[in-house]
Amino acid sequence: MTTLVNEKNVQFNEEGFMTDFSQWDKEVAEMIAAKEGIPVLTPKHWEVINWLQEQHKSKNPLTIRKVGGSGITDIKEFYALFPNGPLKKAAKISGIPKPVSCI
Amino acid sequence: MEDLLLNDAPVINEVDQKEPVRKMNFILSKAGLDSVYACFIMANGARMEGIEAEIFFTFFGLDAVNKKRMEHLHVATVGNPGMHMPTVLGAIPGMETFATNMMKKQMEDLDLPTVPEFLEILEASGVEMYGCKLAADMFKLKKEDLFEGIKDIITVGDFYAKASGKGSHIVFI
């Protein structure tokens, strides 16, 4: 599935996760966020997004518990920043694959 | 009679008509580590998918939120077919502690939180937790004796009222 963002073709899988991180930029993130019901990405959102991308680069599996211990945000705030399925939603916006953890 | 039954059968027009799960209501009635973790992981997993989740702690399940006991839960070695252990072996003194330590070690390796930490995570994730009134009366427990995240001690009727609604499911553990 391809979506046009600022004359750039961005590839997504059938669940809506980006398949090529090199296509990710802030505009793409904002477009995905709007689609996920987050109209404005605040500085806190960006901090979490950057942290998630770093974790993904370091091949650290992502869990809610890890987000809680990240020092960037706590679990309650994480749920408030990305309502209704925070880890999946935040991963989508960050352009990284769907986290496979159950916790 | 047969005709009547047939007429009452629901007609499903489209196979892919799915009713999304909106709320999971767990009843935790046991305090074995295996039961408690099953319940907590399912409730946390629901919240991670944007599904509402509630846990009703009843009977021995209250131990999982009893401040005095929640750090000392065990896995049962007797009468637990999942242990693949003859009952007589499970009854040997020290066996339950051994199995519990083994399980705790494995859970640590999997990055699973301890019971008290898991409760904090559930509360922060928006899982609503309630104690059962009858069980609390039976064990002489008050709200103050339970984990702070327990919102209230409620009756079975209150529980059902909270569980009502489309896409709401009840699971007994």
Coordinates of C-alpha atoms in Angstrom, one line a residue:
Chain A
M1 CA 0.0 0.0 0.0
T2 CA 1.4 3.4 -1.0
T3 CA 0.4 6.8 0.2
L4 CA 1.5 10.1 -1.4
V5 CA 3.0 12.5 1.2
N6 CA 4.5 15.7 -0.2
E7 CA 5.0 14.1 -3.6
K8 CA 6.8 11.2 -2.0
N9 CA 5.5 7.7 -2.2
V10 CA 5.5 6.1 1.3
Q11 CA 5.1 2.3 1.6
F12 CA 2.9 0.8 4.3
N13 CA 2.0 -2.8 5.1
E14 CA -1.7 -3.9 5.4
E15 CA -1.7 -3.0 9.1
G16 CA -0.5 0.5 8.4
F17 CA 3.1 0.2 9.5
M18 CA 5.8 1.7 7.3
T19 CA 7.9 -0.9 5.5
D20 CA 10.9 1.4 4.7
F21 CA 12.2 3.6 7.4
S22 CA 14.3 5.6 5.0
Q23 CA 11.0 7.1 3.8
W24 CA 10.2 8.4 7.3
D25 CA 10.4 12.1 8.1
K26 CA 8.5 14.5 10.4
E27 CA 5.9 15.3 7.7
V28 CA 5.2 11.6 7.2
A29 CA 4.9 11.2 11.0
E30 CA 2.4 14.0 11.2
M31 CA 0.4 12.5 8.5
I32 CA 0.2 9.1 10.2
A33 CA -0.5 10.8 13.6
A34 CA -3.5 12.7 12.1
K35 CA -4.8 9.4 10.6
E36 CA -4.5 7.8 14.0
G37 CA -6.5 10.6 15.7
I38 CA -3.6 12.7 17.0
P39 CA -4.0 16.1 15.3
V40 CA -0.9 17.7 16.9
L41 CA 2.4 16.1 17.9
T42 CA 3.7 18.0 21.0
P43 CA 7.4 18.1 22.0
K44 CA 6.6 15.3 24.4
H45 CA 5.3 13.2 21.5
W46 CA 8.5 13.8 19.6
E47 CA 10.7 12.8 22.6
V48 CA 8.8 9.5 22.8
I49 CA 9.1 9.0 19.0
N50 CA 12.8 9.6 19.1
W51 CA 13.3 7.2 22.0
L52 CA 11.3 4.5 20.3
Q53 CA 13.4 4.9 17.1
E54 CA 16.6 4.7 19.1
Q55 CA 15.3 1.5 20.8
H56 CA 14.4 0.0 17.5
K57 CA 17.9 0.9 16.0
S58 CA 19.5 -0.8 19.0
K59 CA 17.3 -3.9 18.5
N60 CA 15.8 -3.6 22.0
P61 CA 12.3 -5.2 22.1
L62 CA 9.7 -2.7 23.0
T63 CA 7.3 -3.3 25.9
I64 CA 5.0 -1.0 27.9
R65 CA 7.2 -1.7 30.9
K66 CA 10.3 -0.4 29.1
V67 CA 8.5 2.7 28.0
G68 CA 7.6 3.2 31.7
G69 CA 11.3 2.9 32.7
S70 CA 12.6 5.0 29.8
G71 CA 12.9 8.2 31.8
I72 CA 11.2 10.0 28.9
T73 CA 7.6 9.4 30.0
D74 CA 5.6 7.2 32.4
I75 CA 3.0 4.6 31.5
K76 CA 0.0 6.8 32.4
E77 CA 1.3 9.7 30.2
F78 CA 2.2 7.3 27.4
Y79 CA -1.5 6.1 27.3
A80 CA -2.6 9.8 27.3
L81 CA -0.2 10.8 24.5
F82 CA -1.2 7.9 22.2
P83 CA -4.7 6.9 23.2
N84 CA -6.2 3.5 22.3
G85 CA -3.3 1.1 21.9
P86 CA -0.3 3.4 22.7
L87 CA 2.7 1.1 21.8
K88 CA 1.3 0.2 18.4
K89 CA 0.2 3.7 17.6
A90 CA 3.5 5.2 18.6
A91 CA 5.4 2.6 16.6
K92 CA 3.3 3.4 13.5
I93 CA 4.0 7.2 13.9
S94 CA 7.7 6.4 14.5
G95 CA 7.9 4.5 11.3
I96 CA 9.1 1.3 13.0
P97 CA 7.7 -2.2 12.8
K98 CA 4.8 -3.4 15.0
P99 CA 6.1 -4.4 18.4
V100 CA 5.7 -8.1 18.9
S101 CA 5.7 -8.2 22.7
C102 CA 2.6 -9.2 24.7
I103 CA 3.5 -7.0 27.6
Chain B
M1 CA -41.1 -27.6 17.7
E2 CA -38.3 -28.2 15.2
D3 CA -39.7 -25.4 13.0
L4 CA -39.7 -23.0 15.9
L5 CA -36.1 -23.8 16.8
L6 CA -35.1 -23.2 13.2
N7 CA -36.9 -19.9 13.0
D8 CA -35.2 -18.7 16.1
A9 CA -31.7 -19.5 14.8
P10 CA -29.9 -16.2 14.1
V11 CA -29.4 -15.4 10.4
I12 CA -25.9 -14.5 9.6
N13 CA -25.8 -12.7 6.3
E14 CA -22.1 -11.8 6.1
V15 CA -19.5 -14.1 7.3
D16 CA -17.0 -11.3 8.0
Q17 CA -19.4 -9.3 10.3
K18 CA -17.2 -8.9 13.2
E19 CA -18.1 -7.3 16.5
P20 CA -15.0 -5.7 18.0
V21 CA -14.1 -6.5 21.6
R22 CA -14.6 -3.3 23.6
K23 CA -14.2 -4.4 27.1
M24 CA -12.7 -7.4 29.0
N25 CA -13.9 -8.1 32.5
F26 CA -11.7 -10.6 34.3
I27 CA -12.7 -12.4 37.5
L28 CA -9.5 -13.6 39.3
S29 CA -10.5 -16.3 41.8
K30 CA -7.1 -17.9 42.5
A31 CA -3.7 -16.6 43.7
G32 CA -1.4 -19.2 42.1
L33 CA 1.3 -17.3 40.2
D34 CA 0.3 -19.0 36.9
S35 CA -3.3 -17.8 37.3
V36 CA -2.4 -14.3 38.4
Y37 CA 0.1 -13.7 35.5
A38 CA -2.4 -15.1 33.0
C39 CA -5.0 -12.6 34.2
F40 CA -2.5 -9.6 34.4
I41 CA -1.0 -10.3 31.0
M42 CA -4.5 -10.6 29.4
A43 CA -5.7 -7.4 31.0
N44 CA -2.6 -5.4 30.2
G45 CA -2.7 -6.8 26.6
A46 CA -6.3 -5.6 26.3
R47 CA -5.3 -2.0 27.2
M48 CA -2.4 -2.2 24.8
E49 CA -4.9 -2.9 22.0
G50 CA -7.1 0.0 23.2
I51 CA -9.6 -2.3 24.8
E52 CA -11.1 -1.4 28.2
A53 CA -10.1 -3.8 31.0
E54 CA -11.4 -4.6 34.5
I55 CA -10.3 -7.1 37.1
F56 CA -12.6 -8.3 39.9
F57 CA -10.5 -10.0 42.6
T58 CA -12.6 -12.6 44.5
F59 CA -11.9 -15.4 47.0
F60 CA -8.2 -16.4 46.9
G61 CA -7.7 -14.0 44.0
L62 CA -7.8 -11.3 46.7
D63 CA -4.3 -12.5 47.8
A64 CA -2.9 -11.0 44.6
V65 CA -3.9 -7.5 45.8
N66 CA -3.5 -8.2 49.6
K67 CA -0.6 -5.9 50.6
K68 CA 0.6 -8.5 53.1
R69 CA 0.6 -11.4 50.6
M70 CA 1.0 -10.1 47.1
E71 CA 4.8 -10.4 47.2
H72 CA 4.7 -14.0 48.3
L73 CA 2.5 -15.7 45.8
H74 CA 3.4 -19.3 44.8
V75 CA 2.9 -21.7 42.0
A76 CA 1.0 -24.8 43.1
T77 CA 2.9 -28.1 42.7
V78 CA 0.1 -30.3 43.9
G79 CA -3.1 -30.6 41.8
N80 CA -1.6 -28.6 39.0
P81 CA -1.5 -30.8 35.8
G82 CA 0.6 -28.2 34.1
M83 CA 3.6 -29.0 36.3
H84 CA 3.9 -32.5 34.7
M85 CA 4.8 -33.8 38.1
P86 CA 3.3 -36.7 40.1
T87 CA 1.3 -35.4 43.0
V88 CA 3.5 -37.2 45.6
L89 CA 6.5 -35.4 44.3
G90 CA 4.7 -32.1 44.4
A91 CA 4.0 -32.7 48.0
I92 CA 7.6 -33.1 49.0
P93 CA 8.6 -30.3 51.4
G94 CA 10.4 -27.5 49.6
M95 CA 9.1 -28.5 46.2
E96 CA 6.7 -25.7 45.9
T97 CA 9.4 -23.1 46.8
F98 CA 11.7 -24.7 44.3
A99 CA 9.1 -24.5 41.5
T100 CA 8.1 -21.0 42.5
N101 CA 11.8 -19.8 42.4
M102 CA 12.2 -21.5 39.0
M103 CA 9.1 -19.8 37.6
K104 CA 10.2 -16.4 39.0
K105 CA 13.6 -16.8 37.4
Q106 CA 12.1 -17.6 34.1
M107 CA 9.8 -14.7 34.3
E108 CA 12.7 -12.4 35.1
D109 CA 14.5 -13.6 32.0
L110 CA 11.4 -12.7 30.0
D111 CA 11.4 -9.2 31.5
L112 CA 8.1 -9.9 33.2
P113 CA 7.5 -7.6 36.2
T114 CA 6.9 -8.8 39.8
V115 CA 3.3 -8.9 41.0
P116 CA 3.4 -5.6 42.8
E117 CA 5.1 -3.9 39.9
F118 CA 2.7 -5.4 37.5
L119 CA -0.2 -4.0 39.6
E120 CA 1.4 -0.5 39.2
I121 CA 1.6 -1.0 35.5
L122 CA -2.0 -2.1 35.3
E123 CA -3.2 0.9 37.3
A124 CA -1.2 3.3 35.2
S125 CA -2.5 1.6 32.0
G126 CA -6.1 2.3 33.1
V127 CA -7.2 -1.2 34.2
E128 CA -10.0 -0.8 36.7
M129 CA -9.6 -3.1 39.7
Y130 CA -12.2 -4.0 42.3
G131 CA -12.3 -6.3 45.3
C132 CA -15.2 -8.7 45.9
K133 CA -17.3 -7.7 48.9
L134 CA -18.3 -11.2 50.0
A135 CA -14.7 -12.4 49.8
A136 CA -13.4 -9.3 51.5
D137 CA -15.9 -9.9 54.4
M138 CA -15.0 -13.5 54.5
F139 CA -11.3 -12.9 54.8
K140 CA -11.9 -9.8 57.0
L141 CA -10.2 -7.5 54.6
K142 CA -10.8 -3.8 54.2
K143 CA -9.9 -1.5 51.3
E144 CA -6.9 -0.3 53.2
D145 CA -5.5 -3.8 53.4
L146 CA -5.5 -4.0 49.6
F147 CA -3.3 -2.5 46.9
E148 CA -3.9 1.3 46.5
G149 CA -5.0 0.8 42.9
I150 CA -8.1 -1.1 44.0
K151 CA -10.9 1.4 43.3
D152 CA -13.5 0.0 45.5
I153 CA -14.9 -3.2 47.1
I154 CA -18.1 -4.0 45.2
T155 CA -20.8 -6.7 45.0
V156 CA -21.3 -9.2 42.3
G157 CA -24.3 -7.2 41.1
D158 CA -22.1 -4.1 40.8
F159 CA -19.6 -6.2 38.8
Y160 CA -22.3 -7.3 36.3
A161 CA -23.6 -3.7 35.9
K162 CA -20.0 -2.6 35.0
A163 CA -19.7 -5.5 32.6
S164 CA -22.8 -4.6 30.6
G165 CA -22.6 -3.2 27.1
K166 CA -21.9 -4.1 23.5
G167 CA -18.6 -6.0 22.9
S168 CA -18.1 -6.6 26.7
H169 CA -16.8 -10.0 27.7
I170 CA -16.4 -11.8 31.1
V171 CA -13.5 -14.2 31.7
F172 CA -13.3 -16.3 34.9
I173 CA -9.8 -17.3 36.0

